[in-house]
Amino acid sequence: MSEISGRDIKDVAEQGSTLVFIVYPEAIATMPWAPVWAVFFFLMLLTLGLDSSFGGSEAIITALSDVFPVLRQHREWFVGILFSLYFVIGIPSCTDAGVYFVELLQNYAAFYSIIIAVLFEAIAVSWLYGIERISEDVKEMLGTKPGKFWIITWCLIAPLFLGVMK
């Protein structure tokens, strides 16, 4: 593709949505039976997106249903309201500025919040719950206690790396 377009490889193969919606379709267009491969490719993208959406949504639904048992009794209404909220929140991404909203979320919202959440989870589990209790739980599930490597990783290395990530 670089040779055909007369551009550098670094200019052709970019990251993000450009790669998925421009570079891959251009590559697929050069293959034999290109329309069939294009249908397969975009069906794969659709199913990948739906699967990711369902996995995250199910985690939210289960967690909130566990905290608020009344939601379990009215699960259909709760799921309908949750997905309506998803729809309303997703409308700005369908406007002309949608690409910029997605970039803002990818670059600023998701990364730091996930790192902070995982850092506090690592601290809570290894330090507050206690490494001895974790070791006993692992022994109960697997039959053997975790070795020193895992204990050091859970208590020191993982929180340290998460704390210094930018």
mmCIF file of C-alpha atoms in Angstrom:
data_model
loop_
_atom_site.group_PDB
_atom_site.id
_atom_site.type_symbol
_atom_site.label_atom_id
_atom_site.label_comp_id
_atom_site.label_asym_id
_atom_site.label_seq_id
_atom_site.Cartn_x
_atom_site.Cartn_y
_atom_site.Cartn_z
ATOM 1 C CA MET A 1 0.000 0.000 0.000
ATOM 2 C CA SER A 2 2.910 2.287 0.711
ATOM 3 C CA GLU A 3 4.306 1.671 -2.756
ATOM 4 C CA ILE A 4 0.942 2.090 -4.492
ATOM 5 C CA SER A 5 0.105 5.350 -2.723
ATOM 6 C CA GLY A 6 3.653 6.723 -2.876
ATOM 7 C CA ARG A 7 3.707 7.426 0.869
ATOM 8 C CA ASP A 8 6.042 6.347 3.665
ATOM 9 C CA ILE A 9 5.067 3.231 5.641
ATOM 10 C CA LYS A 10 4.743 5.300 8.825
ATOM 11 C CA ASP A 11 2.214 7.520 7.034
ATOM 12 C CA VAL A 12 0.179 4.573 5.754
ATOM 13 C CA ALA A 13 0.016 2.401 8.881
ATOM 14 C CA GLU A 14 -1.355 4.665 11.585
ATOM 15 C CA GLN A 15 -2.947 3.682 14.878
ATOM 16 C CA GLY A 16 -6.528 3.865 16.061
ATOM 17 C CA SER A 17 -9.610 4.190 13.919
ATOM 18 C CA THR A 18 -7.542 5.122 10.852
ATOM 19 C CA LEU A 19 -5.998 1.667 10.918
ATOM 20 C CA VAL A 20 -9.338 -0.107 11.267
ATOM 21 C CA PHE A 21 -11.460 1.925 8.868
ATOM 22 C CA ILE A 22 -8.939 3.012 6.222
ATOM 23 C CA VAL A 23 -5.796 0.855 6.160
ATOM 24 C CA TYR A 24 -7.393 -2.584 6.662
ATOM 25 C CA PRO A 25 -10.178 -2.014 4.107
ATOM 26 C CA GLU A 26 -7.584 -0.817 1.581
ATOM 27 C CA ALA A 27 -5.574 -3.985 2.206
ATOM 28 C CA ILE A 28 -8.689 -6.154 1.930
ATOM 29 C CA ALA A 29 -9.581 -4.468 -1.370
ATOM 30 C CA THR A 30 -6.400 -5.886 -2.918
ATOM 31 C CA MET A 31 -7.268 -9.484 -1.974
ATOM 32 C CA PRO A 32 -9.088 -11.942 -4.227
ATOM 33 C CA TRP A 33 -12.813 -12.057 -3.416
ATOM 34 C CA ALA A 34 -12.456 -8.676 -1.703
ATOM 35 C CA PRO A 35 -16.204 -8.074 -1.115
ATOM 36 C CA VAL A 36 -16.532 -11.368 0.768
ATOM 37 C CA TRP A 37 -13.508 -10.578 2.949
ATOM 38 C CA ALA A 38 -14.829 -7.059 3.560
ATOM 39 C CA VAL A 39 -18.149 -8.461 4.799
ATOM 40 C CA PHE A 40 -16.294 -10.879 7.090
ATOM 41 C CA PHE A 41 -14.060 -8.086 8.386
ATOM 42 C CA PHE A 42 -16.879 -5.709 9.251
ATOM 43 C CA LEU A 43 -19.000 -8.516 10.734
ATOM 44 C CA MET A 44 -16.003 -9.344 12.919
ATOM 45 C CA LEU A 45 -15.783 -5.690 14.029
ATOM 46 C CA LEU A 46 -19.517 -5.638 14.785
ATOM 47 C CA THR A 47 -19.430 -8.834 16.852
ATOM 48 C CA LEU A 48 -16.278 -7.705 18.667
ATOM 49 C CA GLY A 49 -17.941 -4.417 19.614
ATOM 50 C CA LEU A 50 -21.159 -6.100 20.730
ATOM 51 C CA ASP A 51 -19.273 -8.676 22.783
ATOM 52 C CA SER A 52 -17.232 -5.972 24.517
ATOM 53 C CA SER A 53 -20.370 -3.979 25.217
ATOM 54 C CA PHE A 54 -22.223 -6.962 26.677
ATOM 55 C CA GLY A 55 -19.304 -7.967 28.899
ATOM 56 C CA GLY A 56 -18.944 -4.522 30.456
ATOM 57 C CA SER A 57 -22.688 -4.051 30.764
ATOM 58 C CA GLU A 58 -23.169 -7.407 32.449
ATOM 59 C CA ALA A 59 -20.517 -6.491 35.027
ATOM 60 C CA ILE A 60 -22.366 -3.244 35.821
ATOM 61 C CA ILE A 61 -25.765 -4.968 35.920
ATOM 62 C CA THR A 62 -24.526 -7.744 38.217
ATOM 63 C CA ALA A 63 -22.676 -5.398 40.576
ATOM 64 C CA LEU A 64 -25.604 -2.994 40.958
ATOM 65 C CA SER A 65 -28.085 -5.870 41.306
ATOM 66 C CA ASP A 66 -25.977 -7.316 44.120
ATOM 67 C CA VAL A 67 -25.854 -3.976 45.939
ATOM 68 C CA PHE A 68 -29.516 -3.118 45.309
ATOM 69 C CA PRO A 69 -31.579 -6.356 45.332
ATOM 70 C CA VAL A 70 -34.701 -4.498 44.176
ATOM 71 C CA LEU A 71 -33.029 -4.136 40.761
ATOM 72 C CA ARG A 72 -32.884 -7.919 40.457
ATOM 73 C CA GLN A 73 -36.664 -8.084 40.760
ATOM 74 C CA HIS A 74 -37.081 -5.575 37.916
ATOM 75 C CA ARG A 75 -34.131 -6.641 35.776
ATOM 76 C CA GLU A 76 -35.800 -5.929 32.407
ATOM 77 C CA TRP A 77 -36.629 -2.352 33.404
ATOM 78 C CA PHE A 78 -33.182 -1.825 34.877
ATOM 79 C CA VAL A 79 -31.414 -3.117 31.750
ATOM 80 C CA GLY A 80 -33.711 -1.024 29.534
ATOM 81 C CA ILE A 81 -32.958 2.130 31.518
ATOM 82 C CA LEU A 82 -29.218 1.371 31.546
ATOM 83 C CA PHE A 83 -29.083 0.898 27.770
ATOM 84 C CA SER A 84 -31.210 4.019 27.245
ATOM 85 C CA LEU A 85 -28.616 5.887 29.286
ATOM 86 C CA TYR A 86 -25.870 4.363 27.099
ATOM 87 C CA PHE A 87 -27.785 5.586 24.042
ATOM 88 C CA VAL A 88 -28.080 9.156 25.344
ATOM 89 C CA ILE A 89 -24.414 9.228 26.364
ATOM 90 C CA GLY A 90 -23.418 7.872 22.928
ATOM 91 C CA ILE A 91 -25.298 10.499 20.897
ATOM 92 C CA PRO A 92 -22.432 13.052 20.986
ATOM 93 C CA SER A 93 -20.117 10.483 19.389
ATOM 94 C CA CYS A 94 -22.436 10.425 16.346
ATOM 95 C CA THR A 95 -22.035 14.149 15.643
ATOM 96 C CA ASP A 96 -19.326 15.815 13.573
ATOM 97 C CA ALA A 97 -17.264 16.179 16.755
ATOM 98 C CA GLY A 98 -17.691 12.492 17.624
ATOM 99 C CA VAL A 99 -14.137 11.560 16.695
ATOM 100 C CA TYR A 100 -12.834 14.224 19.082
ATOM 101 C CA PHE A 101 -15.071 12.992 21.929
ATOM 102 C CA VAL A 102 -13.818 9.449 21.443
ATOM 103 C CA GLU A 103 -10.187 10.651 21.356
ATOM 104 C CA LEU A 104 -10.720 12.664 24.557
ATOM 105 C CA LEU A 105 -12.201 9.643 26.316
ATOM 106 C CA GLN A 106 -9.457 7.322 25.087
ATOM 107 C CA ASN A 107 -6.582 9.639 25.945
ATOM 108 C CA TYR A 108 -7.740 11.208 29.202
ATOM 109 C CA ALA A 109 -10.737 9.505 30.802
ATOM 110 C CA ALA A 110 -10.131 5.796 30.482
ATOM 111 C CA PHE A 111 -6.396 5.432 31.025
ATOM 112 C CA TYR A 112 -5.965 7.287 34.316
ATOM 113 C CA SER A 113 -9.206 6.108 35.883
ATOM 114 C CA ILE A 114 -8.398 2.472 35.115
ATOM 115 C CA ILE A 115 -4.832 2.769 36.439
ATOM 116 C CA ILE A 116 -6.042 4.451 39.648
ATOM 117 C CA ALA A 117 -8.814 1.875 40.154
ATOM 118 C CA VAL A 118 -6.420 -1.053 39.637
ATOM 119 C CA LEU A 119 -3.827 0.551 41.944
ATOM 120 C CA PHE A 120 -6.361 0.862 44.761
ATOM 121 C CA GLU A 121 -7.628 -2.653 44.074
ATOM 122 C CA ALA A 122 -4.090 -4.054 44.312
ATOM 123 C CA ILE A 123 -3.484 -2.177 47.570
ATOM 124 C CA ALA A 124 -6.844 -3.199 49.030
ATOM 125 C CA VAL A 125 -6.473 -6.862 48.172
ATOM 126 C CA SER A 126 -2.819 -7.371 49.066
ATOM 127 C CA TRP A 127 -2.485 -5.009 52.020
ATOM 128 C CA LEU A 128 -5.956 -4.631 53.537
ATOM 129 C CA TYR A 129 -7.379 -8.094 52.869
ATOM 130 C CA GLY A 130 -3.954 -9.481 53.604
ATOM 131 C CA ILE A 131 -1.472 -11.567 51.714
ATOM 132 C CA GLU A 132 -1.864 -14.430 54.186
ATOM 133 C CA ARG A 133 -5.612 -14.640 53.515
ATOM 134 C CA ILE A 134 -5.009 -14.473 49.760
ATOM 135 C CA SER A 135 -2.467 -17.291 50.075
ATOM 136 C CA GLU A 136 -4.970 -19.407 52.010
ATOM 137 C CA ASP A 137 -7.674 -18.696 49.403
ATOM 138 C CA VAL A 138 -5.321 -19.704 46.579
ATOM 139 C CA LYS A 139 -4.363 -22.856 48.493
ATOM 140 C CA GLU A 140 -8.044 -23.705 48.948
ATOM 141 C CA MET A 141 -8.717 -23.267 45.217
ATOM 142 C CA LEU A 142 -5.542 -24.732 43.701
ATOM 143 C CA GLY A 143 -4.182 -26.992 46.420
ATOM 144 C CA THR A 144 -0.872 -25.155 46.921
ATOM 145 C CA LYS A 145 0.083 -21.780 48.330
ATOM 146 C CA PRO A 146 1.551 -19.202 45.942
ATOM 147 C CA GLY A 147 5.331 -18.872 45.936
ATOM 148 C CA LYS A 148 7.437 -15.923 47.089
ATOM 149 C CA PHE A 149 7.489 -14.487 43.550
ATOM 150 C CA TRP A 150 3.701 -14.040 43.510
ATOM 151 C CA ILE A 151 3.590 -12.648 47.032
ATOM 152 C CA ILE A 152 6.284 -10.065 46.243
ATOM 153 C CA THR A 153 4.587 -9.206 42.944
ATOM 154 C CA TRP A 154 1.150 -8.708 44.539
ATOM 155 C CA CYS A 155 2.413 -6.733 47.540
ATOM 156 C CA LEU A 156 5.209 -4.622 46.073
ATOM 157 C CA ILE A 157 5.878 -4.790 42.350
ATOM 158 C CA ALA A 158 2.319 -4.399 41.004
ATOM 159 C CA PRO A 159 1.382 -1.414 43.229
ATOM 160 C CA LEU A 160 4.783 0.181 42.569
ATOM 161 C CA PHE A 161 4.463 -0.093 38.785
ATOM 162 C CA LEU A 162 0.855 1.109 38.843
ATOM 163 C CA GLY A 163 1.854 4.050 41.041
ATOM 164 C CA VAL A 164 4.600 5.273 38.706
ATOM 165 C CA MET A 165 2.752 4.795 35.386
ATOM 166 C CA LYS A 166 2.042 7.941 33.416
#
